[in-house]
PDB file of C-alpha atoms in Angstrom:
ATOM      1  CA  MET I 588       0.000   0.000   0.000  1.00 55.00           C
ATOM      2  CA  VAL I 589       1.273   3.464  -0.897  1.00 60.00           C
ATOM      3  CA  TYR I 590       0.340   6.394   1.283  1.00 60.00           C
ATOM      4  CA  LYS I 591      -0.045   9.858  -0.162  1.00 65.00           C
ATOM      5  CA  PHE I 592       1.616  12.525   1.885  1.00 62.00           C
ATOM      6  CA  GLY I 593      -0.476  15.648   2.138  1.00 62.00           C
ATOM      7  CA  PRO I 594      -2.760  17.804   4.218  1.00 62.00           C
ATOM      8  CA  ASN I 595      -5.382  15.142   4.772  1.00 67.00           C
ATOM      9  CA  GLU I 596      -6.919  13.235   7.652  1.00 74.00           C
ATOM     10  CA  GLN I 597      -5.141   9.950   6.773  1.00 77.00           C
ATOM     11  CA  CYS I 598      -1.729  11.603   6.876  1.00 71.00           C
ATOM     12  CA  LEU I 599      -2.562  13.305  10.167  1.00 73.00           C
ATOM     13  CA  ARG I 600      -3.590   9.968  11.720  1.00 78.00           C
ATOM     14  CA  ARG I 601      -0.358   8.309  10.541  1.00 79.00           C
ATOM     15  CA  CYS I 602       1.768  11.178  11.882  1.00 75.00           C
ATOM     16  CA  ARG I 603      -0.135  11.182  15.155  1.00 78.00           C
ATOM     17  CA  ALA I 604       0.511   7.448  15.519  1.00 83.00           C
ATOM     18  CA  ILE I 605       4.222   7.442  14.608  1.00 80.00           C
ATOM     19  CA  VAL I 606       5.519  10.605  16.308  1.00 82.00           C
ATOM     20  CA  PRO I 607       5.091   9.249  19.870  1.00 85.00           C
ATOM     21  CA  VAL I 608       6.915   6.059  18.817  1.00 86.00           C
ATOM     22  CA  ILE I 609       9.831   8.099  17.481  1.00 83.00           C
ATOM     23  CA  LEU I 610       9.897  10.255  20.621  1.00 84.00           C
ATOM     24  CA  ARG I 611       9.984   7.188  22.893  1.00 86.00           C
ATOM     25  CA  ALA I 612      12.857   5.769  20.824  1.00 84.00           C
ATOM     26  CA  THR I 613      14.684   9.071  21.246  1.00 82.00           C
ATOM     27  CA  ASP I 614      14.345   8.841  25.013  1.00 83.00           C
ATOM     28  CA  GLN I 615      15.753   5.291  24.929  1.00 86.00           C
ATOM     29  CA  VAL I 616      18.745   6.326  22.799  1.00 82.00           C
ATOM     30  CA  THR I 617      19.639   9.323  24.927  1.00 80.00           C
ATOM     31  CA  ALA I 618      19.177   7.390  28.183  1.00 85.00           C
ATOM     32  CA  GLN I 619      21.766   4.849  27.020  1.00 84.00           C
ATOM     33  CA  GLY I 620      24.194   7.528  25.942  1.00 83.00           C
ATOM     34  CA  VAL I 621      25.573   8.079  22.486  1.00 83.00           C
ATOM     35  CA  ARG I 622      29.027   6.904  21.489  1.00 87.00           C
ATOM     36  CA  VAL I 623      30.688   8.841  18.725  1.00 88.00           C
ATOM     37  CA  LEU I 624      33.896   8.322  16.806  1.00 90.00           C
ATOM     38  CA  TYR I 625      36.456  10.972  17.685  1.00 92.00           C
ATOM     39  CA  GLU I 626      36.631  12.287  14.124  1.00 92.00           C
ATOM     40  CA  ASN I 627      32.851  12.919  14.132  1.00 92.00           C
ATOM     41  CA  GLN I 628      32.604  14.754  17.468  1.00 93.00           C
ATOM     42  CA  ASN I 629      32.538  18.275  16.000  1.00 94.00           C
ATOM     43  CA  VAL I 630      29.636  17.338  13.734  1.00 95.00           C
ATOM     44  CA  VAL I 631      27.705  15.349  16.321  1.00 92.00           C
ATOM     45  CA  ARG I 632      27.705  18.070  18.996  1.00 92.00           C
ATOM     46  CA  PRO I 633      25.462  20.539  17.126  1.00 94.00           C
ATOM     47  CA  LEU I 634      23.611  17.672  15.466  1.00 93.00           C
ATOM     48  CA  MET I 635      22.622  16.171  18.829  1.00 90.00           C
ATOM     49  CA  GLY I 636      21.543  19.594  20.087  1.00 91.00           C
ATOM     50  CA  TRP I 637      19.315  20.092  17.065  1.00 93.00           C
ATOM     51  CA  TRP I 638      18.033  16.528  17.323  1.00 90.00           C
ATOM     52  CA  GLN I 639      17.006  16.985  20.951  1.00 88.00           C
ATOM     53  CA  PHE I 640      15.517  20.385  20.127  1.00 92.00           C
ATOM     54  CA  THR I 641      13.420  18.952  17.287  1.00 91.00           C
ATOM     55  CA  ASN I 642      12.167  16.157  19.497  1.00 90.00           C
ATOM     56  CA  ARG I 643      11.093  18.596  22.210  1.00 90.00           C
ATOM     57  CA  THR I 644       9.513  20.811  19.554  1.00 92.00           C
ATOM     58  CA  ALA I 645       7.605  17.799  18.190  1.00 89.00           C
ATOM     59  CA  GLN I 646       6.323  17.084  21.712  1.00 89.00           C
ATOM     60  CA  ALA I 647       5.177  20.688  22.055  1.00 91.00           C
ATOM     61  CA  LEU I 648       3.538  20.549  18.633  1.00 87.00           C
ATOM     62  CA  LEU I 649       1.595  17.405  19.522  1.00 85.00           C
ATOM     63  CA  SER I 650       0.528  18.936  22.803  1.00 89.00           C
ATOM     64  CA  LEU I 651      -0.784  22.027  21.044  1.00 90.00           C
ATOM     65  CA  TYR I 652      -2.601  19.943  18.422  1.00 84.00           C
ATOM     66  CA  ASP I 653      -4.153  17.787  21.143  1.00 84.00           C
ATOM     67  CA  GLN I 654      -5.482  20.957  22.776  1.00 90.00           C
ATOM     68  CA  GLY I 655      -6.984  22.177  19.510  1.00 86.00           C
ATOM     69  CA  TYR I 656      -4.304  24.731  18.650  1.00 86.00           C
ATOM     70  CA  THR I 657      -3.419  24.206  15.008  1.00 81.00           C
ATOM     71  CA  VAL I 658      -2.749  27.546  13.363  1.00 83.00           C
ATOM     72  CA  GLU I 659      -0.986  28.678  16.513  1.00 86.00           C
ATOM     73  CA  ALA I 660       1.407  25.736  16.187  1.00 85.00           C
ATOM     74  CA  ALA I 661       2.465  26.683  12.647  1.00 85.00           C
ATOM     75  CA  PRO I 662       5.715  28.380  13.762  1.00 89.00           C
ATOM     76  CA  LEU I 663       6.731  25.140  15.514  1.00 90.00           C
ATOM     77  CA  MET I 664       6.073  23.168  12.331  1.00 87.00           C
ATOM     78  CA  ARG I 665       8.179  25.667  10.383  1.00 89.00           C
ATOM     79  CA  ASN I 666      10.951  25.241  12.932  1.00 92.00           C
ATOM     80  CA  LEU I 667      10.762  21.437  12.607  1.00 90.00           C
ATOM     81  CA  LEU I 668      11.015  21.645   8.830  1.00 90.00           C
ATOM     82  CA  GLY I 669      14.021  23.941   9.001  1.00 93.00           C
ATOM     83  CA  HIS I 670      15.872  21.926  11.609  1.00 94.00           C
ATOM     84  CA  SER I 671      15.140  18.619   9.863  1.00 92.00           C
ATOM     85  CA  TYR I 672      16.857  19.888   6.744  1.00 95.00           C
ATOM     86  CA  ALA I 673      19.636  21.491   8.780  1.00 96.00           C
ATOM     87  CA  MET I 674      20.392  18.174  10.524  1.00 95.00           C
ATOM     88  CA  ASN I 675      20.688  16.410   7.175  1.00 95.00           C
ATOM     89  CA  TRP I 676      22.763  19.286   5.822  1.00 97.00           C
ATOM     90  CA  LEU I 677      25.138  19.036   8.785  1.00 97.00           C
ATOM     91  CA  ALA I 678      25.458  15.245   8.553  1.00 95.00           C
ATOM     92  CA  ASP I 679      25.908  15.320   4.774  1.00 96.00           C
ATOM     93  CA  SER I 680      28.418  18.177   4.726  1.00 97.00           C
ATOM     94  CA  GLY I 681      30.498  17.182   7.770  1.00 96.00           C
ATOM     95  CA  GLU I 682      33.331  19.308   9.082  1.00 96.00           C
ATOM     96  CA  PRO I 683      32.969  22.063   6.415  1.00 97.00           C
ATOM     97  CA  ALA I 684      29.388  22.544   7.648  1.00 97.00           C
ATOM     98  CA  VAL I 685      30.646  22.939  11.230  1.00 97.00           C
ATOM     99  CA  VAL I 686      32.996  25.698  10.034  1.00 96.00           C
ATOM    100  CA  ALA I 687      30.123  27.346   8.122  1.00 97.00           C
ATOM    101  CA  LEU I 688      27.862  27.054  11.172  1.00 96.00           C
ATOM    102  CA  THR I 689      30.512  28.616  13.417  1.00 94.00           C
ATOM    103  CA  ASP I 690      31.037  31.441  10.929  1.00 94.00           C
ATOM    104  CA  TYR I 691      27.277  31.980  10.666  1.00 94.00           C
ATOM    105  CA  TRP I 692      26.799  32.125  14.441  1.00 93.00           C
ATOM    106  CA  ASN I 693      29.803  34.420  14.912  1.00 93.00           C
ATOM    107  CA  GLU I 694      28.266  36.831  12.396  1.00 94.00           C
ATOM    108  CA  HIS I 695      24.933  36.588  14.213  1.00 94.00           C
ATOM    109  CA  ARG I 696      26.583  37.278  17.584  1.00 94.00           C
ATOM    110  CA  ARG I 697      28.550  40.233  16.134  1.00 94.00           C
ATOM    111  CA  LYS I 698      25.332  41.778  14.788  1.00 94.00           C
ATOM    112  CA  LEU I 699      23.522  41.167  18.075  1.00 95.00           C
ATOM    113  CA  ALA I 700      26.352  42.726  20.105  1.00 94.00           C
ATOM    114  CA  GLN I 701      26.469  45.707  17.746  1.00 94.00           C
ATOM    115  CA  ASN I 702      22.705  46.174  18.089  1.00 95.00           C
ATOM    116  CA  VAL I 703      22.874  45.904  21.891  1.00 95.00           C
ATOM    117  CA  ASN I 704      25.791  48.343  22.063  1.00 94.00           C
ATOM    118  CA  GLU I 705      23.973  50.840  19.821  1.00 94.00           C
ATOM    119  CA  THR I 706      20.646  50.710  21.651  1.00 96.00           C
ATOM    120  CA  TRP I 707      21.319  49.880  25.290  1.00 95.00           C
ATOM    121  CA  ASN I 708      23.274  51.926  27.762  1.00 93.00           C
ATOM    122  CA  LEU I 709      25.309  49.172  29.418  1.00 92.00           C
ATOM    123  CA  PRO I 710      28.173  49.857  31.846  1.00 94.00           C
ATOM    124  CA  GLU I 711      30.429  47.731  29.618  1.00 94.00           C
ATOM    125  CA  PRO I 712      29.851  47.134  25.916  1.00 92.00           C
ATOM    126  CA  ALA I 713      28.821  43.646  24.844  1.00 92.00           C
ATOM    127  CA  SER I 714      31.798  41.719  23.540  1.00 91.00           C
ATOM    128  CA  THR I 715      31.852  40.513  19.969  1.00 86.00           C
ATOM    129  CA  PRO I 716      33.511  37.487  18.392  1.00 81.00           C
ATOM    130  CA  SER I 717      36.484  38.103  16.167  1.00 82.00           C
ATOM    131  CA  ALA I 718      35.732  39.122  12.599  1.00 82.00           C
ATOM    132  CA  GLU I 719      38.976  37.622  11.336  1.00 87.00           C
ATOM    133  CA  PRO I 720      38.540  36.025   7.923  1.00 88.00           C
ATOM    134  CA  ILE I 721      38.790  32.245   7.746  1.00 90.00           C
ATOM    135  CA  PRO I 722      42.023  31.064   6.124  1.00 91.00           C
ATOM    136  CA  PHE I 723      41.104  28.605   3.369  1.00 93.00           C
ATOM    137  CA  ALA I 724      43.482  25.994   1.999  1.00 93.00           C
ATOM    138  CA  ASN I 725      42.434  26.720  -1.583  1.00 95.00           C
ATOM    139  CA  PRO I 726      39.779  28.528  -3.633  1.00 95.00           C
ATOM    140  CA  GLU I 727      37.660  25.359  -3.820  1.00 96.00           C
ATOM    141  CA  SER I 728      37.336  25.111  -0.032  1.00 95.00           C
ATOM    142  CA  GLU I 729      36.370  28.799   0.126  1.00 96.00           C
ATOM    143  CA  GLN I 730      33.734  28.214  -2.562  1.00 97.00           C
ATOM    144  CA  ILE I 731      32.332  25.249  -0.611  1.00 97.00           C
ATOM    145  CA  HIS I 732      32.251  27.403   2.528  1.00 97.00           C
ATOM    146  CA  ARG I 733      30.329  30.192   0.767  1.00 96.00           C
ATOM    147  CA  ARG I 734      27.837  27.671  -0.643  1.00 97.00           C
ATOM    148  CA  LEU I 735      27.276  26.097   2.783  1.00 97.00           C
ATOM    149  CA  VAL I 736      26.816  29.470   4.503  1.00 96.00           C
ATOM    150  CA  GLY I 737      24.350  30.422   1.767  1.00 96.00           C
ATOM    151  CA  GLU I 738      22.388  27.227   2.335  1.00 96.00           C
ATOM    152  CA  LEU I 739      22.365  27.842   6.075  1.00 95.00           C
ATOM    153  CA  LYS I 740      21.231  31.452   5.757  1.00 95.00           C
ATOM    154  CA  ASN I 741      18.446  30.795   3.279  1.00 95.00           C
ATOM    155  CA  PHE I 742      16.107  27.820   3.609  1.00 95.00           C
ATOM    156  CA  ASP I 743      14.986  28.178  -0.016  1.00 96.00           C
ATOM    157  CA  THR I 744      18.612  27.737  -1.094  1.00 96.00           C
ATOM    158  CA  MET I 745      18.970  24.685   1.150  1.00 95.00           C
ATOM    159  CA  VAL I 746      15.883  22.870  -0.127  1.00 95.00           C
ATOM    160  CA  LYS I 747      16.918  23.599  -3.726  1.00 96.00           C
ATOM    161  CA  ALA I 748      20.339  22.096  -2.981  1.00 95.00           C
ATOM    162  CA  TYR I 749      18.523  18.928  -1.874  1.00 95.00           C
ATOM    163  CA  GLY I 750      16.361  18.917  -5.009  1.00 94.00           C
ATOM    164  CA  THR I 751      13.189  19.531  -2.995  1.00 92.00           C
ATOM    165  CA  ALA I 752      12.275  23.108  -3.930  1.00 92.00           C
ATOM    166  CA  ASP I 753       8.592  22.206  -3.519  1.00 90.00           C
ATOM    167  CA  VAL I 754       9.110  22.144   0.265  1.00 88.00           C
ATOM    168  CA  TYR I 755       9.806  25.872   0.422  1.00 90.00           C
ATOM    169  CA  PRO I 756       6.190  27.007  -0.154  1.00 88.00           C
ATOM    170  CA  VAL I 757       5.122  24.733   2.730  1.00 84.00           C
ATOM    171  CA  TYR I 758       7.832  26.234   4.932  1.00 86.00           C
ATOM    172  CA  ARG I 759       6.927  29.767   3.903  1.00 87.00           C
ATOM    173  CA  HIS I 760       3.232  29.116   4.519  1.00 82.00           C
ATOM    174  CA  GLN I 761       4.030  28.148   8.125  1.00 79.00           C
ATOM    175  CA  ARG I 762       5.383  31.645   8.771  1.00 75.00           C
ATOM    176  CA  PRO I 763       3.663  33.353  11.677  1.00 65.00           C
ATOM    177  CA  THR I 764       1.115  35.817  10.419  1.00 60.00           C
ATOM    178  CA  ARG I 765       1.905  39.403  11.032  1.00 57.00           C
ATOM    179  CA  THR I 766      -0.759  41.678  12.335  1.00 51.00           C
ATOM    180  CA  ARG I 767      -1.220  44.889  10.468  1.00 50.00           C
ATOM    181  CA  ARG I 768      -1.050  48.068  12.405  1.00 54.00           C
ATOM    182  CA  VAL I 769      -4.316  49.889  12.249  1.00 53.00           C
ATOM    183  CA  ARG I 770      -4.070  53.631  12.476  1.00 56.00           C
ATOM    184  CA  PRO I 771      -6.488  55.275  14.834  1.00 57.00           C
ATOM    185  CA  PRO I 772      -9.010  57.448  13.091  1.00 58.00           C
ATOM    186  CA  THR I 773      -7.968  61.046  12.723  1.00 61.00           C
ATOM    187  CA  PRO I 774     -10.115  63.444  14.682  1.00 62.00           C
ATOM    188  CA  SER I 775     -12.359  65.565  12.505  1.00 55.00           C
TER     189      SER I 775
END
């Protein structure tokens, strides 16, 4: 029997049945501890963090659905989609992805510190990570780095790299709705 994936009741029932099984298996794996080859430690550290985060997010999503909150849970679904791809991206790309991830987060922390320092009056300015450029062994490794950072920064780029561009509209649709500001009426 072939199941059609889609926004239908059958798919929802299958997901509702399998997600708790996967979450219980996760608890069993983490309770036993995870052994990792030394050469894979740098990749597994962020991967395990994302894996645990996605499992907790899935639990929260199920809880919200069980309470009747569906639209409100859309940002969690978006987060699950993004992190699912990111975990595959990290595992597939290995150590170069760890370097790209570190570079990405350093840029994020620099921007955050700059924003804090510009807007808050702190006794001491927030410290920022070094902005030193990464020394690459050759132009090819720099090109790979730029591609990986691009995939990390833009989910559309990542899903296209995996040949699944049709996932992006689903991801985009899960975006939290923004409320429009309504101007008060002008007095006459």
